[in-house]
mmCIF file of C-alpha atoms in Angstrom:
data_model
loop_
_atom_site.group_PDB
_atom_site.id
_atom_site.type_symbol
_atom_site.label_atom_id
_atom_site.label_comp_id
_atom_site.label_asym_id
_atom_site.label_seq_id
_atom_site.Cartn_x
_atom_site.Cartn_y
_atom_site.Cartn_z
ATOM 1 C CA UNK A 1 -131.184 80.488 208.932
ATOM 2 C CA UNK A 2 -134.885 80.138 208.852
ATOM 3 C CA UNK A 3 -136.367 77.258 211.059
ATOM 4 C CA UNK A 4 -139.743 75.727 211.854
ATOM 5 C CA UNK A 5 -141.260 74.065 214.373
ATOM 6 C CA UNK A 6 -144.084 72.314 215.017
ATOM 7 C CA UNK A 7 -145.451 71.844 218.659
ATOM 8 C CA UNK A 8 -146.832 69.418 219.451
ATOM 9 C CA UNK A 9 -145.645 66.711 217.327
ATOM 10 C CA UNK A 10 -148.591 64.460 218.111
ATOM 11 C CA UNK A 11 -151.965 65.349 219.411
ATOM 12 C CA UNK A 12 -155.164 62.674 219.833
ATOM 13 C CA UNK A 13 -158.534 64.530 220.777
ATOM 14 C CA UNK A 14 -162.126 63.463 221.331
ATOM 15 C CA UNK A 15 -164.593 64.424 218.982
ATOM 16 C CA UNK A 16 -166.003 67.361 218.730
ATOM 17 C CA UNK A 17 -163.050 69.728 220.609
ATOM 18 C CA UNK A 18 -162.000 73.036 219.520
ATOM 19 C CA UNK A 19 -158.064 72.666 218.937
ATOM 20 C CA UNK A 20 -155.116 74.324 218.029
ATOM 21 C CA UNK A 21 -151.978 73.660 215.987
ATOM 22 C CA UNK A 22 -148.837 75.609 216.794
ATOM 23 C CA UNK A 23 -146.425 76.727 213.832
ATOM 24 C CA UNK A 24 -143.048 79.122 214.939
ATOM 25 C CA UNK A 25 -140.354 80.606 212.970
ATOM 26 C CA UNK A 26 -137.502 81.556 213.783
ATOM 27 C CA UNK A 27 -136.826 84.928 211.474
ATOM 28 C CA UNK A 28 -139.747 87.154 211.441
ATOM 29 C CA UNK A 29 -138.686 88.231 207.716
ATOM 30 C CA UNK A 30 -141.197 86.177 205.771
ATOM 31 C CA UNK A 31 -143.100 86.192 202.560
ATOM 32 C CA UNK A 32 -146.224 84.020 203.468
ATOM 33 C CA UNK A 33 -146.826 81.033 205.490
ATOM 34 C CA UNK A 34 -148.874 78.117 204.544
ATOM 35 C CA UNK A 35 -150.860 74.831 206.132
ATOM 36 C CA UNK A 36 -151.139 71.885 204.448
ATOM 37 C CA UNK A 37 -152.937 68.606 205.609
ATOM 38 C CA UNK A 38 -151.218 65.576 204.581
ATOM 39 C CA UNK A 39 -153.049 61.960 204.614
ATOM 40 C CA UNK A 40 -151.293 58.340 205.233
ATOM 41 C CA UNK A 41 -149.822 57.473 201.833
ATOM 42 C CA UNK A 42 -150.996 60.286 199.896
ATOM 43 C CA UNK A 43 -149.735 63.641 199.060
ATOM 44 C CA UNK A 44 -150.240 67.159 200.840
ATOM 45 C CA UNK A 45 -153.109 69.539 200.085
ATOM 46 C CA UNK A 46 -153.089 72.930 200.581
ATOM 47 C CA UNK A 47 -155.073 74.475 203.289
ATOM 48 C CA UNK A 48 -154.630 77.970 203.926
ATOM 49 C CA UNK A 49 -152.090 80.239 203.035
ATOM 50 C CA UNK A 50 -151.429 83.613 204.847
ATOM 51 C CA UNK A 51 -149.469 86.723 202.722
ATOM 52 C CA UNK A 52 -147.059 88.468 205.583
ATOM 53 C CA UNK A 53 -149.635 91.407 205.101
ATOM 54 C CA UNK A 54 -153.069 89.344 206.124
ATOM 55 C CA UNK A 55 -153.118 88.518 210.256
ATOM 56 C CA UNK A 56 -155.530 85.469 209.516
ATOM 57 C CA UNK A 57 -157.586 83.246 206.897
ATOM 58 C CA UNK A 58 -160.471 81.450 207.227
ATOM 59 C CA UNK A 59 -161.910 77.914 205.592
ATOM 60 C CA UNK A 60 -165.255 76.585 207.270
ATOM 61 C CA UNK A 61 -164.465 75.058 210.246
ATOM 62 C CA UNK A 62 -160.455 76.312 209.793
ATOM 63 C CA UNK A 63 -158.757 79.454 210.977
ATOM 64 C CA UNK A 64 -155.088 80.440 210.857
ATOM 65 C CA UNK A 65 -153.764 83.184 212.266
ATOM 66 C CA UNK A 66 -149.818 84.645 211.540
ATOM 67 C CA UNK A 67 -148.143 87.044 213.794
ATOM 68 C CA UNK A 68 -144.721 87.716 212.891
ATOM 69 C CA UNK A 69 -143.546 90.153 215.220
ATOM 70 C CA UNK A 70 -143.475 86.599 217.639
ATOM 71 C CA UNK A 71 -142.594 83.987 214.899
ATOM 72 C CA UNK A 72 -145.780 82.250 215.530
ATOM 73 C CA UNK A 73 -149.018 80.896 213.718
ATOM 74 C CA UNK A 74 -151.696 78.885 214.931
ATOM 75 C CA UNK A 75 -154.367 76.696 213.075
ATOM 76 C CA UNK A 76 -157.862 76.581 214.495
ATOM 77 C CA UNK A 77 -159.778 73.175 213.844
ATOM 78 C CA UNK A 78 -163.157 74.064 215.263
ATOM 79 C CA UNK A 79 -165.665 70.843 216.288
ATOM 80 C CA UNK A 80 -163.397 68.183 215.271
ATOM 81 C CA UNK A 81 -164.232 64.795 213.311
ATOM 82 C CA UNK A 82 -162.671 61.967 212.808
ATOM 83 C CA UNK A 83 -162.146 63.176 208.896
ATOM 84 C CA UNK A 84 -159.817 65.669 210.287
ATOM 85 C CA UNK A 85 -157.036 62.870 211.473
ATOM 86 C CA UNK A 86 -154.152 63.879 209.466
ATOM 87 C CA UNK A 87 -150.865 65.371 209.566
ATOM 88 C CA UNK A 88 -150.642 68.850 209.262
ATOM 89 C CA UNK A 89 -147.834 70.949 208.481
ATOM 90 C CA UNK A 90 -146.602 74.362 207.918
ATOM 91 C CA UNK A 91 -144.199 76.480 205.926
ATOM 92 C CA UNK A 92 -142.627 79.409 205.226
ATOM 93 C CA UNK A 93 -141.977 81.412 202.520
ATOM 94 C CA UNK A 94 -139.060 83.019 203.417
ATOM 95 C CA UNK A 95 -138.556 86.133 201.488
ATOM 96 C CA UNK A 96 -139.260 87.901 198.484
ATOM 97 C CA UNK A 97 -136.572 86.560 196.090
ATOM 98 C CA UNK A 98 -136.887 83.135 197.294
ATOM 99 C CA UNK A 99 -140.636 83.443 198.309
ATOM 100 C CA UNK A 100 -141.713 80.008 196.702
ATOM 101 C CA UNK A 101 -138.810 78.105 198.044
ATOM 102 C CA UNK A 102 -140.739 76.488 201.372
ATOM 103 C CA UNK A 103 -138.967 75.933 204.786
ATOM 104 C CA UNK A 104 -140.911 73.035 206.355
ATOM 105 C CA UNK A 105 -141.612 71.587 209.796
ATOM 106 C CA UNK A 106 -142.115 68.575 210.591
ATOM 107 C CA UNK A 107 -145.869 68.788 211.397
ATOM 108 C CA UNK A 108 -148.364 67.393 214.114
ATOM 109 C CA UNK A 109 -150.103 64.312 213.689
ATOM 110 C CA UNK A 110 -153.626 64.676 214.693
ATOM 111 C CA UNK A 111 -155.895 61.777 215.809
ATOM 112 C CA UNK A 112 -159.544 62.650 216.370
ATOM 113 C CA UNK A 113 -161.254 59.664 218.212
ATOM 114 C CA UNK A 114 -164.904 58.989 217.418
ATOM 115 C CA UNK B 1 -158.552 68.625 185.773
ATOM 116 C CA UNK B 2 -156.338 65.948 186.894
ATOM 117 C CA UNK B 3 -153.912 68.494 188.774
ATOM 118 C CA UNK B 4 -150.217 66.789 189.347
ATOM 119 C CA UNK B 5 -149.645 63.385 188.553
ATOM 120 C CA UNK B 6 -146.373 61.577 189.405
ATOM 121 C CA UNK B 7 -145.681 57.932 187.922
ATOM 122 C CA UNK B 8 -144.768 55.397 189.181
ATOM 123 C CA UNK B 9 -146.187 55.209 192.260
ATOM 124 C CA UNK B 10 -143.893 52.352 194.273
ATOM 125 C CA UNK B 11 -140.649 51.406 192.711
ATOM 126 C CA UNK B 12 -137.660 49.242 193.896
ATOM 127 C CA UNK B 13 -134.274 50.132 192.365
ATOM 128 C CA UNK B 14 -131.134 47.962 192.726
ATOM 129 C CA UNK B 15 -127.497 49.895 194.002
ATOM 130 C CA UNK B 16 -126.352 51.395 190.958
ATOM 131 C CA UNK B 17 -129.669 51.664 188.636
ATOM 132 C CA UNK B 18 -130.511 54.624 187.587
ATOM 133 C CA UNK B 19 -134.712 55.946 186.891
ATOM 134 C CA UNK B 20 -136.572 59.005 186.114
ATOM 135 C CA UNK B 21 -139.847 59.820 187.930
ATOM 136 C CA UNK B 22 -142.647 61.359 185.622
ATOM 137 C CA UNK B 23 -144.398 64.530 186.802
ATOM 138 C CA UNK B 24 -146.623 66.158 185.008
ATOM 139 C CA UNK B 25 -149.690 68.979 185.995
ATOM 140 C CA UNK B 26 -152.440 70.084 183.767
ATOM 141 C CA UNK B 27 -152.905 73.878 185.359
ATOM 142 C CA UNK B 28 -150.469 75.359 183.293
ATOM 143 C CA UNK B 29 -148.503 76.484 186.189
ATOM 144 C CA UNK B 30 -145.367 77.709 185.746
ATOM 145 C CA UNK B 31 -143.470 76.949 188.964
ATOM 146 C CA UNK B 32 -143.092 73.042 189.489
ATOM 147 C CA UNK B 33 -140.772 71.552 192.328
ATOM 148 C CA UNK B 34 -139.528 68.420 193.341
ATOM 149 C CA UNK B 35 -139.074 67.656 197.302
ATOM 150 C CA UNK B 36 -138.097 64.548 198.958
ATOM 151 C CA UNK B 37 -139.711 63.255 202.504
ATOM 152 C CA UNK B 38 -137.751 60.856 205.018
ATOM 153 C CA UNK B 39 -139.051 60.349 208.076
ATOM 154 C CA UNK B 40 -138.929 62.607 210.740
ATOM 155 C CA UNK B 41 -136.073 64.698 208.402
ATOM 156 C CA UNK B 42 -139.865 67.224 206.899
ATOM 157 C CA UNK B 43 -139.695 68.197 203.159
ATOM 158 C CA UNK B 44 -136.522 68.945 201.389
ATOM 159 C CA UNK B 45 -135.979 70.522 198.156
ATOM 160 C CA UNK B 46 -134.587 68.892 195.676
ATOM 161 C CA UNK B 47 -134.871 71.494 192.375
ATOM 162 C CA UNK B 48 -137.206 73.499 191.099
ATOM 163 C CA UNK B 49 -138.258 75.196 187.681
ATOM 164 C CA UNK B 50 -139.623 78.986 187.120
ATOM 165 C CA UNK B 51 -140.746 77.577 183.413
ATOM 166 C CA UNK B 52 -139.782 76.055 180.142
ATOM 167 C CA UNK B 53 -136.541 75.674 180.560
ATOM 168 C CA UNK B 54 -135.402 77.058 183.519
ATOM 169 C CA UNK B 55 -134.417 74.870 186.255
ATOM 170 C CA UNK B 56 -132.671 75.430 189.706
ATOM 171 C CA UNK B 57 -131.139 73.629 192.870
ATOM 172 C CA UNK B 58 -132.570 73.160 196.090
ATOM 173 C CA UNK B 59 -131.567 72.281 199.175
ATOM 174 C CA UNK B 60 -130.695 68.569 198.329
ATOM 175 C CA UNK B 61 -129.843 68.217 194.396
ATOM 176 C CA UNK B 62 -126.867 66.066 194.706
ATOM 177 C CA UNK B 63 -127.241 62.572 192.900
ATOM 178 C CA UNK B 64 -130.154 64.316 190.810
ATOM 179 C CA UNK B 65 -130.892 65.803 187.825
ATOM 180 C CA UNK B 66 -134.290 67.568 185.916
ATOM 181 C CA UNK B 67 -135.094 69.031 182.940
ATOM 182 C CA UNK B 68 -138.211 71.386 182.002
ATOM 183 C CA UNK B 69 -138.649 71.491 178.149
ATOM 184 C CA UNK B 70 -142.414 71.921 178.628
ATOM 185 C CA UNK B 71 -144.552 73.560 180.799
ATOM 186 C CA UNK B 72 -146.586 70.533 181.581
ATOM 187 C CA UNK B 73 -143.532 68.234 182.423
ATOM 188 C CA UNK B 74 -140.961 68.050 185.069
ATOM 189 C CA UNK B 75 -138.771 64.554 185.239
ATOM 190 C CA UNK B 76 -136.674 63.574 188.152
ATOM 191 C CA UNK B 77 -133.435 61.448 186.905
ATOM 192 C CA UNK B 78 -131.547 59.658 189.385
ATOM 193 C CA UNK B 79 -128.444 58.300 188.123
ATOM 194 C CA UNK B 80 -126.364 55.429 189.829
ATOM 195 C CA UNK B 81 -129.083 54.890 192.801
ATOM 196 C CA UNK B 82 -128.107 54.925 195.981
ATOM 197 C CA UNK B 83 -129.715 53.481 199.448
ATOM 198 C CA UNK B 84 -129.708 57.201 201.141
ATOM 199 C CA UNK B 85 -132.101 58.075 198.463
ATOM 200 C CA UNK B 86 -134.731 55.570 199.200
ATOM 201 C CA UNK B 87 -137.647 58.274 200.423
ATOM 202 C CA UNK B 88 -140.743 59.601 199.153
ATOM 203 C CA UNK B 89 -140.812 61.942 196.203
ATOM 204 C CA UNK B 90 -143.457 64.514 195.757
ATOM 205 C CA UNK B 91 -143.771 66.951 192.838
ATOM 206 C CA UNK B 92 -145.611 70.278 193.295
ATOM 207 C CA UNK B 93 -146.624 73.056 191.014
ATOM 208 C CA UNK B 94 -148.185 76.544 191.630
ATOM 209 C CA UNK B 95 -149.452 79.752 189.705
ATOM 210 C CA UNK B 96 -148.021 82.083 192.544
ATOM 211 C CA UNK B 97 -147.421 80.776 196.174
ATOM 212 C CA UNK B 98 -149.856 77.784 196.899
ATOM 213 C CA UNK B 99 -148.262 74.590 196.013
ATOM 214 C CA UNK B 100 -150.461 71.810 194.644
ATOM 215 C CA UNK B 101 -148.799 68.471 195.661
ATOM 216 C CA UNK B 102 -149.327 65.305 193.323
ATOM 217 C CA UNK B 103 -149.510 61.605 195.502
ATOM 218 C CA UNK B 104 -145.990 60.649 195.616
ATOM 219 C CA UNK B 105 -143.531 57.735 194.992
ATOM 220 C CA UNK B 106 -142.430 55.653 197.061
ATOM 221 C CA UNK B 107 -138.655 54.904 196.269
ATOM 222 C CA UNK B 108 -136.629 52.204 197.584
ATOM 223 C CA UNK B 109 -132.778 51.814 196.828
ATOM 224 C CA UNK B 110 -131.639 48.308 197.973
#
């Protein structure tokens, strides 16, 4: 059974660091993997998403890389702002017949400190 | 375009009431999903719908029920409310893979 997780579950930064969010997976056997950003009260927007074929995509100041021989992606927040405090979350597509039906973690709560 | 749109936003439900939550997206998308948030339990699946009517169980679908006889619409019933379904509800749609979310409702059973 497919399983996510999210490491770590909270993370507060100064502005204007270079971080990195941590997405694993448990079966390597996925479809595509996705980030989302999620504001207090509000609904979840889609970042990136990343085909099991592509290694990374890029959005300004966001890169996400997938390697699924290790069960592992990472999001890239480069020169962070206080606009960037969120809750960020991935997940998977797990496979081709199912591909749109999402396995989730529980994301990281970011906190960028002017 | 207004994208997904989910009414009402807050509602309180007595033990035993039953409600439907409104979804609807304007990107004629055929793939629209309904997931439920608790804390610290991530995004479940409640159902979801490949089109016009065609609809499917998720992870969670027990105590629900949907219908799709649009493209456009997507309703969440709950019959006989229950406290373990106070939670937020999100509907999502997508052409393909990415998943446009609409802002939620915040559901509480009491």
């Amino acid at each position: 059974k497919q399983e996510v997780t999210q490491i770590p579950a909270a993370l507060s930064v100064p502005e204007g660091e270079n971080l990195v969010l941590n997405c694993s997976f448990t079966d390597s056997a996925i479809y595509n993997l996705q980030w989302f950003r999620q504001d207090p009260g509000k609904g979840l927007t889609s970042l990136l998403l990343i085909q099991s074929s592509q290694r990374e995509q890029t959005s300004g100041r966001l890169n996400a890389s997938l390697d699924k021989s290790s069960g592992r992606s990472t999001l890239y927040i480069a020169a962070s702002q206080p606009g960037d405090s969120a809750t960020y979350l991935c997940a998977v597509g797990p496979g081709a017949g199912n591909n749109r039906k999402l396995i989730w973690g529980l994301g990281t709560s970011l906190a960028v400190n002017p | 375009n207004a994208g997904v749109t989910q009414t009402p936003k807050f509602r309180i439900l007595k033990i035993g009431q039953s409600m439907t939550l409104q979804c609807t997206q304007d990107m004629n998308h055929n793939y629209m999903y309904w997931y439920r948030q608790d804390p610290g339990m991530g995004l479940k699946l409640i159902y979801y719908s490949v089109g016009a009517g065609i609809t499917d169980k998720g992870e969670v679908p027990n105590g629900y029920n949907v219908s799709r006889s649009t493209t456009e619409d997507f309703p969440l019933r709950l019959e006989l409310a229950a406290p373990s379904q106070t939670s937020v509800y999100f509907c999502a749609s997508s052409y393909v893979d990415e998943q446009y979310f609409g802002p939620g409702t915040r559901l509480t059973v009491t």
